[in-house]
Structure formats: C-alpha cells, structure tokens
Amino acid sequence: MLMSQVFVPTLREVPKEAEIPSHQLMLRAGLIRKNAGGIYTYLPLGLKVIQKIEAIIREELNAKGSQELLMPIIQPAELWEQTGRWEIYGDEMFRLTDRHGRRFCLGPTHEELITALVGAEVSSYRQLPLRLYQIQNKYRDEIRPRFGLMRGREFIMKDLYSFDRDEAGLEESYQAMYEAYTRIFQRCGLETRPVEADPGAIGGNSTHEFMVIAETGEAAIVYCTECDYAANVEKAELLPPEEEVLPTEALPEQVFTPDTKTIEEVANFLGLPESATIKSLLYEVEGEPVMVLVRGDHILNEFKLAAYLGTSTFRLADDDFITENGFITGYVGPVSPPKKVRVIADYALKSGGSYVVGANKEDTHLKNVVPGRDFEVEAYLDLRQAQPGDLCPRCRGELKGARGIEVGQIFKLGTKYSEALNATYVDEEGNSNYIYMGCYGIGVGRTMAAAIEQNHDENGIIWPLPIAPAQVIIVPVAYHDEQQKEIADRLYHSLMAAGFEVILDDRDERPGVKFKDADLIGIPYRVTVGPKGIKNGVLELYERKTGEIRELPIEGADRAIESLLRSV
Ligand code: ATP
Ligand code: MG
C-alpha cells in the first residue's frame, strides 16, 4: 500500500465524543467513522484488522470441525414467537414490516433461524454432531450504544451453534469451543480470562464469558488468588459465613435519625460502619411486596434473587408502591412492618450479630436488631454480589476484583430451542430425541477495540502483530531523493513478494509527520530510509511495542526483516 493512496483520514485532535482510548484511537487513526449512534463505517485499515481477526477465528473453528454458512439478517417474527423471544427481546430488537404487513426483525442473534434449519434438515443420528457458524452483522437497539465498536447497534459477530445427540456430546462441543476461544484470543495477542457467568435471558445452564482484562471494561469480575476460579460478579457464588457472633442481649431501641435515608447517611449519623446496618430492599414481585435484606456494605445480586424467587418479573419498589403498602421511603425495615411481608435475607445476616434497621417510622431507625430474634426470616441464602476480599467458593482463597471486556461467550443451551422449534433426530433404536445445542459468540469489532485497550500508549495504537493492518511501514525521510526512493522501493516490493503487508510512506511530508502517523496507526515495525544511514550502509528498524531501534545492513535487510517477522 502506498501511504499517499491509502484512505486513512487521521486526526490530530482527540474527538470529544470518544471517552475511552480504543474509541479515540480508532477515530484518530482513521480506522472507523460514525454514521449514527452505535453505527459505523469500517475504513480500509480498520477493515483489514477486522478481516485478520476473522481469519484467525475461521482457522481455529475449522480446526475443530466447524463449517461456515451464512444466514439472512432479516428474520420472520413467527420463529421468534415460537420460542417466546419476540416478546422477551423487547426494545432491543429492531423490528420491521414488509409491504404485505408481515413482521420481521433484524437478527440480534440466530438461535431461532438455525434451529429451524437444522430441525428441518437433520433427521438421523448419523448427521450429528454438527458445528455451524457464520460471521455477520447483528442488530441490537442497545439502550446505551457507546465506546465506538465496543457497544454498537450494528456490529459484527461470529456466532457458532453446536448440535449433538446428548449431554455428553454437548460437553465435548463446549470443551472444543472453550479451547478454540482460548487459542483465538491468544493468537489475537489478547490477554483473556474465561469466567463463569449467568446465562441470563438466552437460557441454558452453563456459560463462560471470555474477558479481556482492562480498566475500561464494563463488567466486574472476581478471581481467586489461589486457584483458577474466576466469575462475573453477577454469577460468583459465596459461601455461608463461618464465624458466629454472639448476639447482643440488648433489645431493639428506637433512635432519632432525621434525614438519613441512605445507608451511608445513617451510618455516618450514628458513627457506625455500614456493615453494622441492614439494607431493607422492598421488591414488587408479581404485585406483592417482598422484603430483601443485605448487610449495609453489601450489594444485592438480582440474578440470585431471581433464581430463588423462580421468576424474573420483579422490580425494586418505587415510592408509590412503598407508600401504597404503608411503608416509608428511606425507613423501611423488617421489624413490625405495616403489613405482613415475606422477608428474605442474605447469608451474612445469619451470623447472629445485631444491626441498625429502618423503623417503619419517619426519621427513625432501630438499633440492636437481631435477625431471627426480632423478626422472622423466610430464608437465608446467597443473595449478594461478590466483592474483592470475599472467600473463593472453591478453595476459600482470597478473591480479587478486576474489570473486564466481554469479547466472547459460550453457552450450553441444552434442549431449550430444539424443544420450542421441534428439532429432533432419530437414534439407532428408532427413538426420536431432541437435539442438544450450544451457542458460541465472539464480538469481532469488540475484540478489535479490546486489543487497543490492552495495547496502546500516548502516541497511538500498538497492534499485536497477527492483527495489525500491516506488519511493516517503510518511511523514506525524503522520497524524492533518488537513492532513498530506490532503496525504499526495492525493500517494499521484496517484502510484499514474501507475502507481508507493507505500507510505503511515499508522501511529501516532513519525517516527523510520517513517524507520528506510523505510531498513531500502530504498525508494529517501521523501517526508516535516511541519508545518514545510507552513508553507513544501514537502515533503521524501529519496534513500535518496545521502542527498540536497531540497524540493519541495507544489503539483505529484506531477508533480515522477513526472518524477524516469521520468528515472532
Ligand atoms: P453484553 O453483555 O456486553 O451486552 P451479550 O451477553 O449481550 O453482551 P452475546 O449475546 O453473548 O453478548 O453476544 C456475543 C458477543 O457479541 C459478546 O461476547 C460481545 O463480544 C459481542 N457483542 C454483544 N453485544 C454487542 C454490541 N452491542 N456491540 C458490539 N459487540 C457486541
Ligand atoms: Mg448482553
């Protein structure tokens, strides 16, 4: 590629709309441009990176016996109605109607379509297992599209679906994908960590997310410092507390606590740690109030609450609901409630200590309250979110916290979709069985963004070599100089002939400008052809990642660079 001809509109200024490094740098390096919120054009060098990531994905998935196909983006509503997801997907789904009034959506994912396909085409155990995937645009009308390609409304996803005869087969497919994902992200130069996650709306019972560890990540994870346990905080299990505190003899007593509606305000007002208080959260569960208690310094995990309640149709009560049921916002508590309610408490409240709780009376709290003694608890269970410092549920080691970007996720779906869409096969004995499914996604654009989050400095992107838009950029200090031009051209053609992607900066710009652009775009190696070097018979090779500069004899420089690129 000749730099003078490449369509790479770089920017000197940091665009205001971009908050995180990957978004800023993709815009500045001329890799993407925005068309509408969460909708982007991939410019030539950006597309190159996307294609490289896709090529790695294809190689690794094909190596695991997967086959690529391509399904339509536009999908009929009827299939989604059969699985109930036409409703469940809600506002995140882009919907459209054709000229005959038939309803469609732009595919946010493809479980429905592929299950219907495989259900129609597969009939015998001899046709299984199957692993089918595509790489294609997905459409989700995200509430908050942001961070460039990180959370788009139109984005490229690789989605693979596995079809097996039984649970054991599914386990094998899941393991194969776990391995493929590990290799894919490694080959992309990313440091990832697979973590246990909550299956959420997609269903199924087991899932891992592949997280790129980065401060800007939207997900909070915890990992054990002693064993390899790691989980999204939404999922991380916690053990019941071991130590028992002796309950206080003192009985509940009212304290005047004016204008202290939050835990922080109450704790400050009484000069107590937040852990000496109880957060009484009133939930509206199918129209009825349910009180959920966690220690003041803990955070409720609604996924765990949903699992216990057996429904996900509940919400934190608003002021109206609180008042309608006789409670007082900011002073809700489990002792002498205005109305009998179910009370569910986190494990941590079972240890026997005493706490401050809302008194169900304006500007008043109760102290010396002992759960179980002063009010009845329907159940103590693991209800809170894990946090750094908690004990590992596997080995009791210490959990640490980190932030992560979810670049991929793998799910065991079981027979949820094959039952809904009647995808069956006939076994050796002639019995009809539901097909066991798994689904496996990778956000291609998000992977590109995550690679930048992990690999950049104040001067720009530092592409990992396997996904760089070009491996080498040749920068003649003055291209109009006959000798420099001759050496630069020769090296350029020779490296291209050897199969590398090379940019020759043939522009009539000052060297400083060319170096800045090369750094910003993040090309892993830069070769400078300058008068001083030529006089000494050498070229200068600069490595973007380390900043290391070495000299290469002009004669044989192509072979030296070739062997360097092949060795890393
Ligand atoms: P998130 O929790 O971040 O919304 P998800 O769980 O909805 O992600 P999946 O349905 O599992 O995502 O999709 C598979 C992969 O697609 C994700 O791991 C992620 O890399 C990517 N992805 C999902 N939503 C987006 C988006 N809005 N923009 C870019 N990539 C996305
Ligand atoms: Mg999601």
Coordinates of C-alpha atoms and ligand atoms in Angstrom, one line a residue:
M1 CA 0.0 0.0 0.0
L2 CA 1.2 3.4 -0.8
M3 CA 0.5 5.9 2.0
S4 CA -0.3 8.6 -0.5
Q5 CA -3.2 6.4 -1.8
V6 CA -4.4 4.7 1.4
F7 CA -7.7 6.2 2.6
V8 CA -6.7 6.7 6.2
P9 CA -8.0 10.1 7.4
T10 CA -6.1 10.5 10.6
L11 CA -7.0 13.2 13.1
R12 CA -4.6 15.2 15.3
E13 CA -7.2 16.2 17.9
V14 CA -8.9 13.8 20.3
P15 CA -12.6 13.7 19.2
K16 CA -14.8 14.9 22.0
E17 CA -17.4 12.2 21.7
A18 CA -14.9 9.5 22.5
E19 CA -14.4 8.6 26.1
I20 CA -12.1 5.6 26.1
P21 CA -8.7 5.0 24.4
S22 CA -9.9 2.5 21.8
H23 CA -12.7 4.7 20.6
Q24 CA -10.5 7.8 20.5
L25 CA -7.7 6.0 18.7
M26 CA -9.9 4.2 16.1
L27 CA -11.3 7.6 15.1
R28 CA -7.9 9.3 15.3
A29 CA -6.1 6.6 13.3
G30 CA -8.7 6.7 10.6
L31 CA -10.0 3.2 11.1
I32 CA -13.7 4.0 11.6
R33 CA -16.2 6.8 11.1
K34 CA -19.6 7.1 12.8
N35 CA -22.8 7.2 10.8
A36 CA -25.3 7.2 13.7
G37 CA -25.3 6.3 17.3
G38 CA -23.7 2.8 17.5
I39 CA -23.4 2.5 13.7
Y40 CA -20.1 2.8 12.0
T41 CA -18.3 2.5 8.7
Y42 CA -15.1 0.5 8.7
L43 CA -12.4 2.3 6.7
P44 CA -9.8 0.4 4.8
L45 CA -7.2 -0.1 7.5
G46 CA -9.9 -0.8 10.1
L47 CA -11.5 -3.4 7.9
K48 CA -8.0 -5.0 7.5
V49 CA -7.9 -5.6 11.2
I50 CA -11.4 -7.0 11.2
Q51 CA -10.5 -9.4 8.4
K52 CA -7.4 -10.6 10.2
I53 CA -9.4 -11.3 13.4
E54 CA -12.0 -13.1 11.2
A55 CA -9.3 -15.2 9.5
I56 CA -7.9 -16.3 12.9
I57 CA -11.4 -17.2 14.0
R58 CA -12.1 -19.2 10.9
E59 CA -8.9 -21.2 11.2
E60 CA -9.4 -22.1 14.8
L61 CA -13.1 -23.0 14.3
N62 CA -12.5 -25.0 11.2
A63 CA -9.7 -26.9 13.1
K64 CA -12.5 -28.0 15.5
G65 CA -14.6 -29.4 12.7
S66 CA -16.9 -26.4 12.3
Q67 CA -18.4 -25.3 9.0
E68 CA -19.2 -21.8 7.9
L69 CA -22.6 -20.8 6.4
L70 CA -24.4 -17.5 6.1
M71 CA -27.9 -16.9 7.3
P72 CA -30.1 -13.9 6.5
I73 CA -30.1 -10.8 8.6
I74 CA -33.9 -10.4 8.1
Q75 CA -35.8 -13.0 10.1
P76 CA -39.6 -13.7 10.3
A77 CA -41.4 -13.0 13.5
E78 CA -43.1 -16.4 13.6
L79 CA -39.9 -18.2 14.5
W80 CA -39.3 -15.8 17.4
E81 CA -42.9 -16.2 18.6
Q82 CA -42.4 -20.0 18.8
T83 CA -39.6 -19.5 21.4
G84 CA -41.3 -16.6 23.1
R85 CA -38.4 -14.3 22.4
W86 CA -40.4 -11.9 20.1
E87 CA -41.8 -10.6 23.4
I88 CA -38.7 -11.1 25.7
Y89 CA -36.3 -9.3 23.4
G90 CA -38.3 -6.1 23.9
D91 CA -37.0 -2.8 22.7
E92 CA -33.5 -4.2 22.0
M93 CA -34.9 -5.8 18.8
F94 CA -35.1 -3.8 15.6
R95 CA -38.5 -4.7 14.0
L96 CA -39.8 -4.0 10.5
T97 CA -42.9 -4.8 8.5
D98 CA -42.9 -5.6 4.7
R99 CA -45.3 -4.3 2.1
H100 CA -47.8 -7.1 2.9
G101 CA -47.8 -6.3 6.6
R102 CA -45.6 -9.3 7.6
R103 CA -43.4 -8.7 10.6
F104 CA -39.7 -9.3 10.6
C105 CA -36.7 -8.4 12.7
L106 CA -33.1 -7.6 12.1
G107 CA -31.3 -10.5 13.7
P108 CA -29.9 -9.8 17.1
T109 CA -28.8 -13.4 17.2
H110 CA -29.6 -16.6 15.2
E111 CA -30.7 -19.4 17.5
E112 CA -34.2 -19.5 16.1
L113 CA -33.2 -19.5 12.5
I114 CA -30.5 -22.1 12.8
T115 CA -32.6 -24.4 15.0
A116 CA -35.4 -24.3 12.4
L117 CA -32.9 -25.0 9.7
V118 CA -31.2 -28.0 11.4
G119 CA -34.6 -29.2 12.6
A120 CA -35.8 -29.4 9.1
E121 CA -32.7 -30.9 7.5
V122 CA -31.4 -33.3 10.1
S123 CA -33.3 -36.4 10.9
S124 CA -30.8 -39.1 11.8
Y125 CA -28.1 -39.5 14.5
R126 CA -25.8 -40.1 11.5
Q127 CA -25.9 -36.4 10.7
L128 CA -24.7 -35.4 14.1
P129 CA -22.7 -33.8 15.6
L130 CA -22.8 -30.5 13.6
R131 CA -21.0 -27.3 14.3
L132 CA -22.1 -24.4 12.1
Y133 CA -21.1 -20.8 12.2
Q134 CA -21.3 -17.5 10.4
I135 CA -19.6 -14.1 10.7
Q136 CA -22.1 -11.4 10.1
N137 CA -23.7 -8.2 11.2
K138 CA -26.0 -8.3 14.2
Y139 CA -28.6 -5.7 15.2
R140 CA -29.4 -4.7 18.7
D141 CA -31.0 -1.4 19.7
E142 CA -28.9 -1.1 22.8
I143 CA -30.1 1.5 25.4
R144 CA -26.7 3.0 25.6
P145 CA -24.6 2.4 22.5
R146 CA -21.2 3.7 23.4
F147 CA -17.4 3.4 23.2
G148 CA -17.4 3.0 19.4
L149 CA -17.3 -0.6 18.3
M150 CA -17.4 -1.8 21.9
R151 CA -21.2 -1.5 22.2
G152 CA -22.7 -0.8 18.8
R153 CA -26.2 -1.2 17.5
E154 CA -24.9 -2.8 14.3
F155 CA -21.9 -5.0 15.0
I156 CA -20.1 -7.9 13.5
M157 CA -20.4 -11.2 15.4
K158 CA -19.1 -14.7 14.9
D159 CA -21.9 -17.0 16.1
L160 CA -21.5 -20.7 16.2
Y161 CA -24.1 -23.3 17.1
S162 CA -23.4 -26.9 18.0
F163 CA -25.8 -29.8 17.6
D164 CA -25.2 -33.0 19.5
R165 CA -27.1 -36.2 20.3
D166 CA -26.9 -35.8 24.1
E167 CA -25.5 -34.0 27.1
A168 CA -22.1 -35.8 26.7
G169 CA -21.8 -34.7 23.1
L170 CA -22.7 -31.1 24.1
E171 CA -20.0 -31.2 26.7
E172 CA -17.5 -32.2 24.0
S173 CA -18.6 -29.4 21.8
Y174 CA -18.4 -26.9 24.7
Q175 CA -14.9 -28.1 25.5
A176 CA -13.8 -27.8 21.9
M177 CA -15.1 -24.2 21.7
Y178 CA -13.5 -23.3 25.0
E179 CA -10.2 -24.5 23.6
A180 CA -10.8 -22.7 20.2
Y181 CA -11.7 -19.5 22.0
T182 CA -8.6 -19.6 24.2
R183 CA -6.4 -20.0 21.1
I184 CA -8.3 -17.3 19.1
F185 CA -7.8 -14.7 21.7
Q186 CA -4.2 -15.8 22.4
R187 CA -3.4 -15.5 18.6
C188 CA -5.0 -12.1 18.5
G189 CA -2.4 -11.0 21.1
L190 CA -5.0 -10.6 23.9
E191 CA -4.8 -11.5 27.5
T192 CA -8.2 -13.0 28.3
R193 CA -9.7 -14.8 31.3
P194 CA -12.6 -17.2 30.9
V195 CA -15.1 -16.5 33.8
E196 CA -18.2 -18.3 34.9
A197 CA -21.3 -16.2 34.1
D198 CA -25.0 -16.0 34.4
P199 CA -26.9 -17.4 31.4
G200 CA -29.5 -14.6 31.6
A201 CA -32.3 -14.4 29.0
I202 CA -30.7 -16.7 26.5
G203 CA -31.4 -19.6 28.8
G204 CA -29.4 -22.8 29.3
N205 CA -27.5 -23.7 32.4
S206 CA -23.8 -23.2 31.9
T207 CA -21.8 -20.5 30.4
H208 CA -18.4 -18.8 30.3
E209 CA -17.5 -15.3 29.3
F210 CA -14.1 -14.6 27.8
M211 CA -13.0 -11.3 29.4
V212 CA -10.2 -9.1 28.3
I213 CA -8.8 -7.6 31.5
A214 CA -8.9 -3.8 31.1
E215 CA -9.8 -0.9 33.4
T216 CA -12.3 0.4 30.9
G217 CA -14.3 -2.9 30.9
E218 CA -18.0 -2.7 31.6
A219 CA -18.0 -6.0 33.5
A220 CA -16.8 -6.5 37.1
I221 CA -15.2 -9.9 37.8
V222 CA -13.7 -11.6 40.7
Y223 CA -10.9 -14.2 40.6
C224 CA -9.2 -16.3 43.1
T225 CA -5.6 -15.7 44.0
E226 CA -5.1 -19.4 45.0
C227 CA -7.0 -21.5 42.4
D228 CA -8.3 -20.8 38.9
Y229 CA -11.8 -19.8 39.9
A230 CA -13.0 -16.7 38.2
A231 CA -16.5 -15.4 37.7
N232 CA -18.6 -12.4 36.7
V233 CA -19.8 -10.8 39.9
E234 CA -23.3 -11.3 38.7
K235 CA -22.6 -15.0 38.9
A236 CA -19.9 -15.5 41.6
E237 CA -21.2 -17.8 44.4
L238 CA -20.4 -17.0 48.0
L239 CA -20.1 -19.3 51.0
P240 CA -22.2 -19.0 54.1
P241 CA -20.2 -17.2 56.8
E242 CA -18.2 -19.4 59.2
E243 CA -17.9 -17.4 62.3
E244 CA -20.8 -16.9 64.7
V245 CA -21.0 -13.6 66.5
L246 CA -22.7 -13.8 70.0
P247 CA -26.0 -12.0 69.8
T248 CA -26.4 -8.9 71.8
E249 CA -28.6 -9.1 74.9
A250 CA -29.8 -5.6 74.3
L251 CA -33.3 -5.3 72.8
P252 CA -34.3 -3.1 69.8
E253 CA -34.4 0.5 70.6
Q254 CA -35.6 3.5 68.6
V255 CA -33.1 6.1 67.6
F256 CA -34.0 9.5 66.1
T257 CA -32.2 9.7 62.7
P258 CA -33.5 12.8 60.9
D259 CA -32.9 13.0 57.1
T260 CA -30.9 9.8 56.9
K261 CA -32.5 7.9 54.0
T262 CA -29.4 6.1 52.7
I263 CA -27.2 3.6 54.4
E264 CA -24.3 6.0 54.2
E265 CA -26.2 8.8 55.9
V266 CA -27.4 6.5 58.7
A267 CA -24.0 5.0 59.3
N268 CA -22.4 8.5 59.4
F269 CA -25.0 9.9 61.6
L270 CA -24.7 7.1 64.2
G271 CA -20.9 6.9 63.8
L272 CA -21.1 3.2 62.9
P273 CA -19.6 1.3 60.0
E274 CA -22.0 0.5 57.1
S275 CA -21.6 -3.2 58.0
A276 CA -23.5 -2.6 61.2
T277 CA -26.6 -1.7 59.3
I278 CA -29.1 -3.7 57.2
K279 CA -30.3 -2.6 53.8
S280 CA -34.0 -3.4 53.6
L281 CA -35.0 -3.5 50.0
L282 CA -38.7 -3.7 49.2
Y283 CA -39.4 -5.5 45.9
E284 CA -42.6 -5.8 43.9
V285 CA -42.9 -9.4 43.0
E286 CA -45.9 -10.2 40.8
G287 CA -47.8 -7.3 42.5
E288 CA -46.8 -8.3 46.1
P289 CA -44.2 -6.7 48.3
V290 CA -41.2 -8.8 49.3
M291 CA -38.5 -7.6 51.6
V292 CA -34.9 -8.5 50.7
L293 CA -32.2 -7.8 53.3
V294 CA -28.5 -7.5 52.8
R295 CA -25.8 -6.0 55.1
G296 CA -25.4 -2.3 54.6
D297 CA -22.0 -2.6 53.0
H298 CA -23.1 -5.4 50.6
I299 CA -24.8 -5.2 47.2
L300 CA -27.8 -7.3 46.3
N301 CA -27.4 -9.6 43.2
E302 CA -30.7 -9.6 41.4
F303 CA -29.8 -12.7 39.4
K304 CA -29.5 -14.7 42.7
L305 CA -32.8 -13.2 43.9
A306 CA -34.4 -14.2 40.6
A307 CA -33.2 -17.8 41.0
Y308 CA -34.7 -18.0 44.5
L309 CA -38.0 -16.4 43.5
G310 CA -38.3 -18.5 40.4
T311 CA -39.2 -15.5 38.3
S312 CA -37.5 -12.5 36.8
T313 CA -40.6 -10.4 36.7
F314 CA -39.9 -8.3 39.7
R315 CA -38.6 -4.8 40.4
L316 CA -37.4 -2.6 43.1
A317 CA -40.4 -0.9 44.6
D318 CA -40.9 2.8 43.6
D319 CA -42.1 5.4 46.0
D320 CA -45.7 4.9 45.1
F321 CA -45.6 1.1 45.7
I322 CA -43.8 1.7 49.0
T323 CA -46.4 4.2 50.2
E324 CA -49.4 2.2 48.9
N325 CA -48.2 -0.7 51.1
G326 CA -47.9 1.5 54.2
F327 CA -44.1 1.8 54.2
I328 CA -42.0 4.9 54.4
T329 CA -39.3 5.5 51.8
G330 CA -35.9 5.6 53.5
Y331 CA -37.1 4.0 56.7
V332 CA -38.3 0.5 55.5
G333 CA -37.4 -2.2 58.0
P334 CA -38.3 -5.8 58.9
V335 CA -39.4 -5.2 62.5
S336 CA -43.2 -4.6 62.9
P337 CA -43.9 -3.9 59.3
P338 CA -47.2 -2.1 58.4
K339 CA -48.2 -5.2 56.5
K340 CA -47.1 -8.8 56.7
V341 CA -44.4 -9.4 54.1
R342 CA -42.1 -12.2 53.1
V343 CA -38.6 -11.5 54.3
I344 CA -35.5 -13.0 52.6
A345 CA -32.0 -12.3 53.9
D346 CA -28.5 -12.8 52.7
Y347 CA -26.3 -15.4 54.5
A348 CA -24.2 -12.7 56.1
L349 CA -27.1 -11.7 58.3
K350 CA -27.3 -15.2 59.8
S351 CA -24.2 -14.9 61.9
G352 CA -26.0 -13.6 65.0
G353 CA -24.8 -10.0 65.1
S354 CA -27.1 -7.1 65.8
Y355 CA -27.8 -4.3 63.3
V356 CA -29.4 -0.9 62.7
V357 CA -32.6 -1.1 60.5
G358 CA -35.3 1.2 59.4
A359 CA -38.1 1.5 62.0
N360 CA -41.0 2.0 59.6
K361 CA -41.5 5.4 61.2
E362 CA -40.5 8.8 59.8
D363 CA -36.9 9.9 60.8
T364 CA -36.4 6.8 62.9
H365 CA -34.2 3.7 62.9
L366 CA -34.0 0.8 65.4
K367 CA -30.7 -0.4 66.8
N368 CA -29.8 -3.7 68.5
V369 CA -31.9 -5.7 66.0
V370 CA -31.0 -9.4 65.7
P371 CA -32.4 -11.2 62.6
G372 CA -34.3 -14.3 63.6
R373 CA -34.8 -13.0 67.1
D374 CA -36.6 -9.7 66.4
F375 CA -38.2 -10.6 63.1
E376 CA -38.9 -13.8 61.1
V377 CA -36.8 -14.7 58.1
E378 CA -38.3 -16.9 55.4
A379 CA -34.9 -18.0 54.2
Y380 CA -31.2 -17.1 54.5
L381 CA -29.4 -17.6 51.2
D382 CA -26.6 -16.4 49.0
L383 CA -28.1 -13.1 47.7
R384 CA -25.3 -10.6 47.4
Q385 CA -22.7 -9.7 44.8
A386 CA -19.2 -10.9 45.4
Q387 CA -16.6 -8.3 46.1
P388 CA -12.8 -8.2 46.5
G389 CA -11.8 -9.7 49.8
D390 CA -14.5 -12.4 49.8
L391 CA -13.6 -16.0 50.1
C392 CA -13.3 -18.2 47.0
P393 CA -16.3 -20.6 46.9
R394 CA -13.9 -23.4 45.7
C395 CA -10.9 -23.2 47.9
R396 CA -11.5 -20.4 50.4
G397 CA -8.6 -18.4 48.9
E398 CA -9.0 -14.7 48.7
L399 CA -10.9 -13.2 45.8
K400 CA -9.6 -10.2 43.9
G401 CA -11.5 -7.9 41.7
A402 CA -10.9 -6.7 38.1
R403 CA -12.7 -5.1 35.3
G404 CA -13.2 -6.9 32.0
I405 CA -14.5 -6.5 28.4
E406 CA -16.6 -9.5 27.4
V407 CA -15.2 -10.4 23.9
G408 CA -16.9 -13.8 23.7
Q409 CA -19.3 -16.0 25.4
I410 CA -20.1 -19.7 25.2
F411 CA -23.4 -21.3 26.4
K412 CA -24.7 -24.8 26.9
L413 CA -28.3 -24.4 25.7
G414 CA -29.4 -28.0 26.2
T415 CA -32.8 -28.6 24.5
K416 CA -34.4 -25.2 25.1
Y417 CA -34.5 -24.2 21.5
S418 CA -34.8 -27.7 19.9
E419 CA -38.0 -28.3 22.0
A420 CA -39.5 -24.9 21.1
L421 CA -38.8 -25.4 17.4
N422 CA -39.1 -29.2 17.4
A423 CA -35.6 -30.1 16.2
T424 CA -35.3 -33.8 16.7
Y425 CA -33.3 -36.8 15.4
V426 CA -33.9 -40.5 15.4
D427 CA -31.3 -42.7 17.1
E428 CA -30.2 -46.3 16.4
E429 CA -33.2 -47.7 18.2
G430 CA -35.6 -45.7 16.2
N431 CA -36.4 -43.3 19.1
S432 CA -36.9 -39.6 18.4
N433 CA -34.9 -37.3 20.6
Y434 CA -34.4 -33.5 21.0
I435 CA -31.1 -32.3 19.7
Y436 CA -28.7 -30.9 22.4
M437 CA -27.5 -27.4 21.5
G438 CA -24.8 -24.9 22.4
C439 CA -24.2 -21.4 21.1
Y440 CA -20.9 -19.5 21.0
G441 CA -20.4 -15.8 20.1
I442 CA -17.4 -13.6 19.5
G443 CA -17.8 -9.8 19.0
V444 CA -15.3 -9.2 16.2
G445 CA -15.4 -5.3 16.5
R446 CA -15.3 -5.5 20.2
T447 CA -12.3 -7.8 20.0
M448 CA -10.6 -5.2 17.9
A449 CA -11.5 -2.4 20.4
A450 CA -10.3 -4.6 23.3
A451 CA -7.0 -5.2 21.6
I452 CA -6.5 -1.5 21.5
E453 CA -7.5 -1.1 25.1
Q454 CA -4.7 -3.5 26.1
N455 CA -2.2 -2.3 23.6
H456 CA -1.7 1.5 23.2
D457 CA 0.4 4.4 24.6
E458 CA 0.1 8.2 24.4
N459 CA 1.3 8.1 20.8
G460 CA -1.3 5.7 19.5
I461 CA -2.2 2.1 18.9
I462 CA 0.4 -0.7 19.3
W463 CA -1.2 -3.6 17.2
P464 CA -0.3 -7.1 18.1
L465 CA 1.5 -8.4 15.0
P466 CA -1.1 -11.0 14.0
I467 CA -3.9 -8.5 13.7
A468 CA -2.0 -5.4 12.5
P469 CA -3.4 -3.8 9.3
A470 CA 0.2 -4.0 8.0
Q471 CA 3.3 -5.5 9.6
V472 CA 5.8 -3.0 8.3
I473 CA 5.8 0.6 7.3
I474 CA 8.7 1.9 5.3
V475 CA 9.4 5.6 5.8
P476 CA 11.9 7.3 3.5
V477 CA 13.0 10.6 5.1
A478 CA 12.7 12.2 1.6
Y479 CA 11.1 10.0 -1.0
H480 CA 12.0 12.4 -3.8
D481 CA 15.7 11.6 -3.2
E482 CA 16.7 9.1 -5.9
Q483 CA 18.8 6.9 -3.7
Q484 CA 16.3 6.7 -0.8
K485 CA 13.5 6.0 -3.3
E486 CA 15.4 3.2 -4.9
I487 CA 16.2 1.5 -1.6
A488 CA 12.7 2.0 -0.2
D489 CA 11.0 0.7 -3.4
R490 CA 13.2 -2.4 -3.5
L491 CA 12.5 -3.3 0.1
Y492 CA 8.8 -2.6 -0.4
H493 CA 8.5 -4.9 -3.3
S494 CA 10.6 -7.6 -1.8
L495 CA 8.7 -7.8 1.4
M496 CA 5.4 -7.8 -0.4
A497 CA 6.6 -10.6 -2.7
A498 CA 7.4 -12.5 0.5
G499 CA 3.7 -12.3 1.5
F500 CA 3.8 -9.5 4.0
E501 CA 1.6 -6.4 4.2
V502 CA 3.7 -3.3 3.9
I503 CA 2.9 0.4 3.7
L504 CA 5.4 2.6 1.9
D505 CA 5.1 6.2 3.1
D506 CA 5.7 7.9 -0.2
R507 CA 4.2 11.2 0.8
D508 CA 6.0 14.5 0.5
E509 CA 5.7 15.2 4.3
R510 CA 8.3 16.0 7.0
P511 CA 9.7 12.9 8.6
G512 CA 8.2 13.9 11.9
V513 CA 4.7 13.8 10.5
K514 CA 5.3 10.4 8.9
F515 CA 6.7 9.0 12.2
K516 CA 3.7 10.4 14.1
D517 CA 1.2 8.8 11.7
A518 CA 3.1 5.4 11.8
D519 CA 2.9 5.5 15.6
L520 CA -0.7 6.5 15.7
I521 CA -1.8 3.8 13.3
G522 CA 0.3 1.4 15.3
I523 CA 2.2 -0.5 12.7
P524 CA 4.4 -3.0 14.6
Y525 CA 7.7 -2.3 12.7
R526 CA 8.9 0.8 11.0
V527 CA 11.9 1.0 8.7
T528 CA 13.5 4.4 8.2
V529 CA 15.5 5.0 5.0
G530 CA 17.6 8.1 5.6
P531 CA 20.7 9.8 4.2
K532 CA 22.8 9.2 7.3
G533 CA 22.0 5.5 7.4
I534 CA 22.6 5.2 3.7
K535 CA 26.0 6.7 4.1
N536 CA 26.8 4.0 6.6
G537 CA 25.1 1.3 4.5
V538 CA 22.3 0.7 7.1
L539 CA 18.6 1.1 7.6
E540 CA 16.9 1.8 10.9
L541 CA 14.4 -0.7 12.2
Y542 CA 12.1 0.5 15.0
E543 CA 9.8 -1.7 17.0
R544 CA 6.6 0.1 18.0
K545 CA 6.0 -2.0 21.1
T546 CA 9.4 -1.7 22.8
G547 CA 10.7 1.5 21.2
E548 CA 13.8 -0.5 20.4
I549 CA 15.8 0.7 17.4
R550 CA 18.4 -1.4 15.6
E551 CA 20.4 -1.0 12.4
L552 CA 20.2 -3.4 9.5
P553 CA 22.7 -3.6 6.7
I554 CA 20.9 -2.3 3.5
E555 CA 22.1 -5.4 1.7
G556 CA 19.9 -8.3 3.0
A557 CA 17.6 -6.0 5.0
D558 CA 14.6 -7.7 3.4
R559 CA 15.7 -11.2 4.5
A560 CA 16.5 -10.0 8.0
I561 CA 13.0 -8.4 8.4
E562 CA 11.4 -11.5 6.8
S563 CA 13.0 -13.8 9.3
L564 CA 12.3 -11.5 12.2
L565 CA 8.6 -11.4 11.2
R566 CA 8.4 -15.1 10.9
S567 CA 10.0 -15.7 14.2
V568 CA 7.7 -13.6 16.4
Ligands
ATP1 P1 -23.2 -7.7 26.6 O1 -23.5 -8.3 28.0 O2 -21.9 -7.0 26.6 O3 -24.3 -6.9 26.1 P2 -24.1 -10.1 25.4 O4 -24.0 -11.0 26.5 O5 -25.4 -9.4 25.1 O6 -23.0 -8.9 25.6 P3 -23.9 -12.1 23.4 O7 -25.3 -12.1 23.1 O8 -23.3 -13.2 24.2 O9 -23.5 -10.7 24.1 O10 -23.0 -11.9 22.1 C1 -21.8 -12.5 21.8 C2 -20.7 -11.4 21.7 O11 -21.0 -10.4 20.9 C3 -20.3 -10.7 23.0 O12 -19.5 -11.5 23.8 C4 -19.7 -9.5 22.6 O13 -18.3 -9.7 22.3 C5 -20.4 -9.2 21.3 N1 -21.4 -8.1 21.5 C6 -22.6 -8.2 22.1 N2 -23.3 -7.0 22.1 C7 -22.5 -6.2 21.4 C8 -22.7 -4.8 21.0 N3 -23.7 -4.1 21.2 N4 -21.6 -4.2 20.3 C9 -20.5 -4.9 20.0 N5 -20.3 -6.2 20.3 C10 -21.3 -6.8 21.0
MG2 MG -25.9 -8.6 26.8

